XYZ file of C-alpha atoms in Angstrom:
319
model
C 0.000 0.000 0.000
C 2.856 2.420 0.856
C 4.534 1.737 -2.485
C 1.281 2.470 -4.307
C 0.964 5.846 -2.538
C 4.559 6.782 -3.430
C 3.940 5.826 -7.050
C 0.850 8.012 -7.226
C 2.763 10.980 -5.763
C 5.575 10.599 -8.323
C 3.098 10.400 -11.197
C 1.351 13.544 -9.952
C 4.624 15.493 -9.713
C 5.678 14.288 -13.163
C 2.380 15.420 -14.634
C 2.837 18.918 -13.097
C 6.506 19.514 -13.892
C 6.578 18.396 -17.532
C 4.021 20.940 -18.832
C 5.862 23.722 -17.012
C 9.192 22.669 -18.541
C 7.632 22.473 -21.989
C 5.981 25.884 -21.752
C 7.753 28.924 -23.340
C 9.939 30.729 -20.794
C 9.764 34.458 -20.121
C 13.076 36.232 -19.726
C 12.740 39.634 -18.108
C 15.065 42.355 -19.295
C 14.555 45.768 -17.746
C 11.138 44.538 -16.509
C 10.003 43.728 -20.075
C 9.129 40.034 -20.716
C 10.570 38.413 -23.819
C 8.692 35.276 -24.870
C 10.581 32.194 -25.988
C 13.919 33.017 -24.337
C 15.060 35.358 -27.178
C 16.523 38.649 -25.886
C 16.595 41.819 -27.971
C 20.176 43.251 -27.930
C 18.760 46.750 -27.478
C 16.997 45.604 -24.328
C 20.234 44.113 -23.019
C 22.042 47.419 -23.600
C 19.251 49.294 -21.830
C 19.449 46.858 -18.930
C 23.208 47.330 -18.616
C 22.808 51.114 -18.610
C 20.076 50.771 -15.978
C 22.320 48.593 -13.802
C 25.148 51.162 -14.081
C 22.788 53.990 -13.157
C 21.426 52.061 -10.174
C 24.903 51.094 -8.965
C 26.187 54.680 -9.222
C 29.345 53.712 -11.100
C 29.881 55.315 -14.491
C 32.474 55.137 -17.257
C 32.519 57.957 -19.763
C 34.614 60.120 -21.978
C 34.785 63.184 -24.163
C 36.572 64.242 -27.340
C 36.599 67.710 -28.828
C 38.440 70.558 -30.464
C 38.335 74.307 -29.779
C 39.490 77.199 -31.939
C 40.771 80.296 -30.084
C 41.417 83.510 -32.006
C 44.312 84.204 -29.592
C 46.255 82.150 -27.075
C 45.827 83.887 -23.720
C 47.496 82.577 -20.540
C 47.316 84.228 -17.111
C 45.601 87.172 -18.800
C 48.593 87.711 -21.144
C 48.882 87.073 -24.882
C 51.047 84.029 -25.626
C 50.136 83.997 -29.311
C 48.223 86.828 -31.016
C 47.080 84.475 -33.799
C 44.572 81.659 -33.904
C 45.304 78.269 -32.319
C 43.531 74.901 -32.285
C 43.137 72.967 -29.049
C 42.081 69.305 -29.486
C 41.398 67.281 -26.345
C 40.334 63.806 -25.217
C 39.349 62.481 -21.794
C 38.228 59.264 -20.091
C 36.572 59.271 -16.681
C 35.433 56.688 -14.162
C 33.650 57.380 -10.919
C 30.800 56.874 -8.474
C 28.081 59.283 -7.387
C 28.966 58.847 -3.704
C 32.735 58.774 -4.187
C 35.243 60.475 -6.471
C 35.591 60.648 -10.249
C 38.980 59.981 -11.812
C 39.635 61.680 -15.146
C 42.648 61.100 -17.392
C 43.117 63.102 -20.560
C 45.336 65.089 -22.853
C 45.120 68.515 -24.502
C 47.264 69.958 -27.248
C 47.941 73.304 -28.920
C 48.385 73.662 -32.680
C 49.642 76.883 -34.261
C 47.810 78.091 -37.356
C 50.563 80.560 -38.385
C 54.377 80.759 -38.363
C 54.286 82.883 -35.195
C 56.706 80.529 -33.442
C 59.503 81.213 -35.923
C 58.674 84.880 -36.431
C 58.075 86.191 -32.910
C 57.461 83.290 -30.539
C 61.076 82.274 -30.015
C 60.620 78.728 -31.319
C 60.478 77.026 -34.713
C 57.655 77.283 -37.225
C 54.895 75.001 -35.900
C 52.192 75.986 -38.361
C 49.517 73.227 -38.292
C 51.778 71.255 -35.960
C 51.428 70.862 -32.229
C 53.672 73.075 -30.105
C 52.400 71.877 -26.726
C 51.028 68.628 -25.310
C 49.436 68.526 -21.850
C 48.605 65.082 -20.394
C 46.690 65.409 -17.130
C 44.854 63.548 -14.383
C 42.291 64.827 -11.893
C 40.170 63.617 -9.005
C 36.849 65.358 -8.400
C 33.682 65.077 -6.375
C 30.422 66.975 -5.877
C 29.168 67.238 -2.300
C 25.443 67.828 -1.728
C 24.751 70.917 0.373
C 21.106 71.967 0.238
C 18.253 71.389 -2.196
C 19.915 71.161 -5.646
C 23.095 73.067 -4.737
C 26.347 71.136 -4.425
C 29.996 71.911 -3.706
C 32.399 70.860 -6.465
C 35.995 70.018 -5.522
C 38.862 68.924 -7.758
C 42.596 68.350 -7.497
C 44.716 67.761 -10.571
C 48.134 67.438 -12.133
C 49.342 68.157 -15.663
C 52.619 67.978 -17.526
C 53.384 70.668 -20.098
C 55.410 69.028 -22.871
C 56.975 70.786 -25.850
C 58.380 68.760 -28.752
C 62.118 69.119 -29.165
C 61.532 70.193 -32.754
C 60.243 73.461 -31.251
C 63.821 74.316 -30.240
C 65.514 77.063 -32.206
C 69.272 76.404 -31.981
C 70.116 79.563 -33.920
C 68.879 81.558 -30.908
C 70.315 79.050 -28.413
C 66.772 78.825 -27.142
C 65.409 75.851 -25.257
C 61.663 75.285 -25.165
C 61.517 73.354 -21.878
C 58.773 71.362 -20.205
C 57.044 72.130 -16.904
C 54.743 70.518 -14.343
C 51.786 71.855 -12.384
C 49.281 70.913 -9.695
C 45.821 72.476 -9.568
C 42.865 72.752 -7.194
C 39.282 73.907 -7.802
C 36.452 74.637 -5.345
C 33.087 75.984 -6.445
C 29.317 75.879 -6.098
C 27.110 74.154 -8.670
C 23.432 74.580 -9.607
C 23.151 77.754 -7.553
C 21.731 81.142 -8.525
C 25.324 82.405 -8.735
C 28.151 79.881 -8.965
C 31.422 81.160 -7.447
C 34.591 79.219 -8.348
C 38.073 79.497 -6.857
C 41.014 77.978 -8.760
C 44.685 77.587 -7.847
C 47.553 76.639 -10.160
C 51.006 75.940 -8.712
C 54.052 75.279 -10.895
C 56.111 72.511 -9.309
C 58.791 72.343 -12.027
C 60.284 75.411 -13.671
C 61.228 76.026 -17.288
C 64.733 74.744 -18.012
C 67.674 75.587 -15.752
C 67.023 76.919 -12.259
C 66.866 80.717 -12.305
C 64.876 83.444 -10.579
C 62.449 83.599 -13.478
C 62.121 79.883 -14.376
C 58.604 79.717 -12.931
C 59.242 77.090 -10.263
C 57.011 77.769 -7.273
C 54.845 80.160 -9.322
C 51.268 80.570 -8.131
C 48.283 81.917 -10.059
C 44.824 82.295 -8.514
C 41.460 83.036 -10.099
C 38.077 83.779 -8.584
C 35.026 83.894 -10.836
C 31.233 83.997 -10.657
C 29.000 82.533 -13.353
C 25.396 81.559 -14.012
C 23.896 79.318 -16.674
C 20.659 80.503 -18.298
C 18.609 77.827 -20.067
C 17.065 79.327 -23.214
C 15.583 76.060 -24.477
C 12.021 76.394 -23.225
C 11.622 79.925 -24.592
C 12.599 78.684 -28.056
C 10.596 75.472 -27.920
C 13.661 73.227 -27.627
C 14.389 70.282 -25.380
C 15.409 71.302 -21.866
C 19.140 71.969 -21.550
C 19.815 71.968 -25.285
C 20.544 75.710 -25.529
C 22.235 77.570 -22.663
C 24.176 80.806 -22.240
C 26.731 81.292 -19.461
C 28.227 84.698 -18.577
C 31.293 84.747 -16.297
C 33.116 87.511 -14.434
C 36.366 87.063 -12.536
C 39.776 88.290 -11.403
C 43.251 86.743 -11.506
C 46.156 87.200 -9.095
C 49.842 86.228 -9.318
C 52.633 85.790 -6.787
C 56.281 86.926 -7.102
C 57.460 83.807 -8.990
C 54.635 84.076 -11.524
C 55.315 87.777 -12.095
C 59.050 87.182 -12.506
C 58.506 84.360 -14.986
C 55.837 86.091 -17.081
C 56.864 89.741 -16.889
C 60.242 90.040 -15.191
C 58.603 91.995 -12.362
C 59.901 91.550 -8.828
C 56.510 91.991 -7.159
C 55.563 89.917 -4.146
C 51.882 89.756 -5.168
C 49.615 91.485 -7.667
C 45.944 91.511 -8.527
C 46.834 91.089 -12.173
C 43.741 91.034 -14.378
C 39.962 91.109 -14.573
C 38.215 88.956 -17.130
C 34.774 88.368 -18.583
C 33.314 85.829 -20.997
C 30.004 84.734 -22.484
C 29.545 81.201 -23.820
C 26.590 79.869 -25.809
C 26.207 76.084 -25.704
C 23.970 74.247 -28.177
C 23.335 70.489 -28.073
C 21.543 69.434 -31.291
C 21.707 65.747 -30.341
C 22.528 63.906 -27.139
C 26.245 64.083 -26.341
C 27.153 66.639 -29.016
C 27.889 70.235 -27.988
C 28.722 73.313 -30.071
C 29.919 76.223 -27.932
C 31.024 79.607 -29.326
C 32.321 82.210 -26.875
C 33.702 85.730 -26.557
C 36.076 86.856 -23.796
C 38.288 89.724 -22.659
C 40.992 90.516 -20.085
C 41.937 93.880 -18.598
C 45.253 94.289 -16.770
C 44.678 95.812 -13.321
C 48.262 96.133 -12.082
C 50.034 99.342 -13.193
C 53.460 97.687 -13.481
C 51.966 94.940 -15.635
C 50.344 97.539 -17.881
C 53.732 99.227 -18.360
C 55.241 95.922 -19.528
C 52.469 94.815 -21.901
C 51.818 98.378 -23.191
C 49.181 98.195 -25.937
C 48.056 94.737 -24.833
C 46.684 95.803 -21.457
C 43.209 95.009 -22.835
C 42.773 91.737 -24.724
C 39.607 90.635 -26.510
C 39.255 87.339 -28.324
C 36.719 84.691 -29.335
C 36.467 81.026 -30.149
C 34.259 78.030 -30.783
C 34.412 74.488 -29.442
C 32.861 71.248 -30.667
C 32.792 68.240 -28.348
C 31.113 64.866 -27.977
C 30.526 63.083 -24.661
C 29.937 59.369 -24.444
């Protein structure tokens, strides 16, 4: 009798399990059932993106190129002619931790300024500077939508040896820098404080080689979203005006101007950038900018270039 009961139980289980095994299986991808076990590749990609978003980890990058009508550094004209600045960056980070970014920027001359007045060889349509860099950044939530952005970075300023001009016994040396940025994001007014410190001077050690040079900037900006007023998708068309001042220590003044000043409030600057994103990831951003020298000794050195106005346009793609 016991064997008969066991046999009946086995037959009952067999009759229940077999239809279930034979039935088409549903595979859920991103909460969407796919009948028959066949998964749409697009759904898999969406599911992976969803998993990344939920986990907080993100891998991204950006490539772009910017044209500047003049090369302006520390409020001073380095090259009065147009330059191209291509750049590429990869980043990896977490919402609750830090983001690591590694990239490289370069400067290409569009004229023979280097050979004519720049003190180096003709680098027309060739790169005259290469700047690999790395940075670590994080945004810290403060209140409502406002956050505090912090960043520390390092970059190496490399010049190809073909820039050297032996006829002038001129060396176009490399240099190294560390940087720090602190600023508010998504606020009515976004103040930003930046520090750049030169840890390796240009060439042999001298009073004006730039080692230990410090340059500080403080700026305030605000992004206005024009998209809704023009019937565009939110965030696709924005304009950002910026106002700021720059200051230099004794080493920076000696290196740039030959001035033995302990500290100077060097320049005031202003810019307006218009950013248009016709498709996701792609940005086209023209800008105009100007610098006005504030320090009287600096104005005496730069003479007619105490006020500098220039413009540019950048095209970039984020992925």
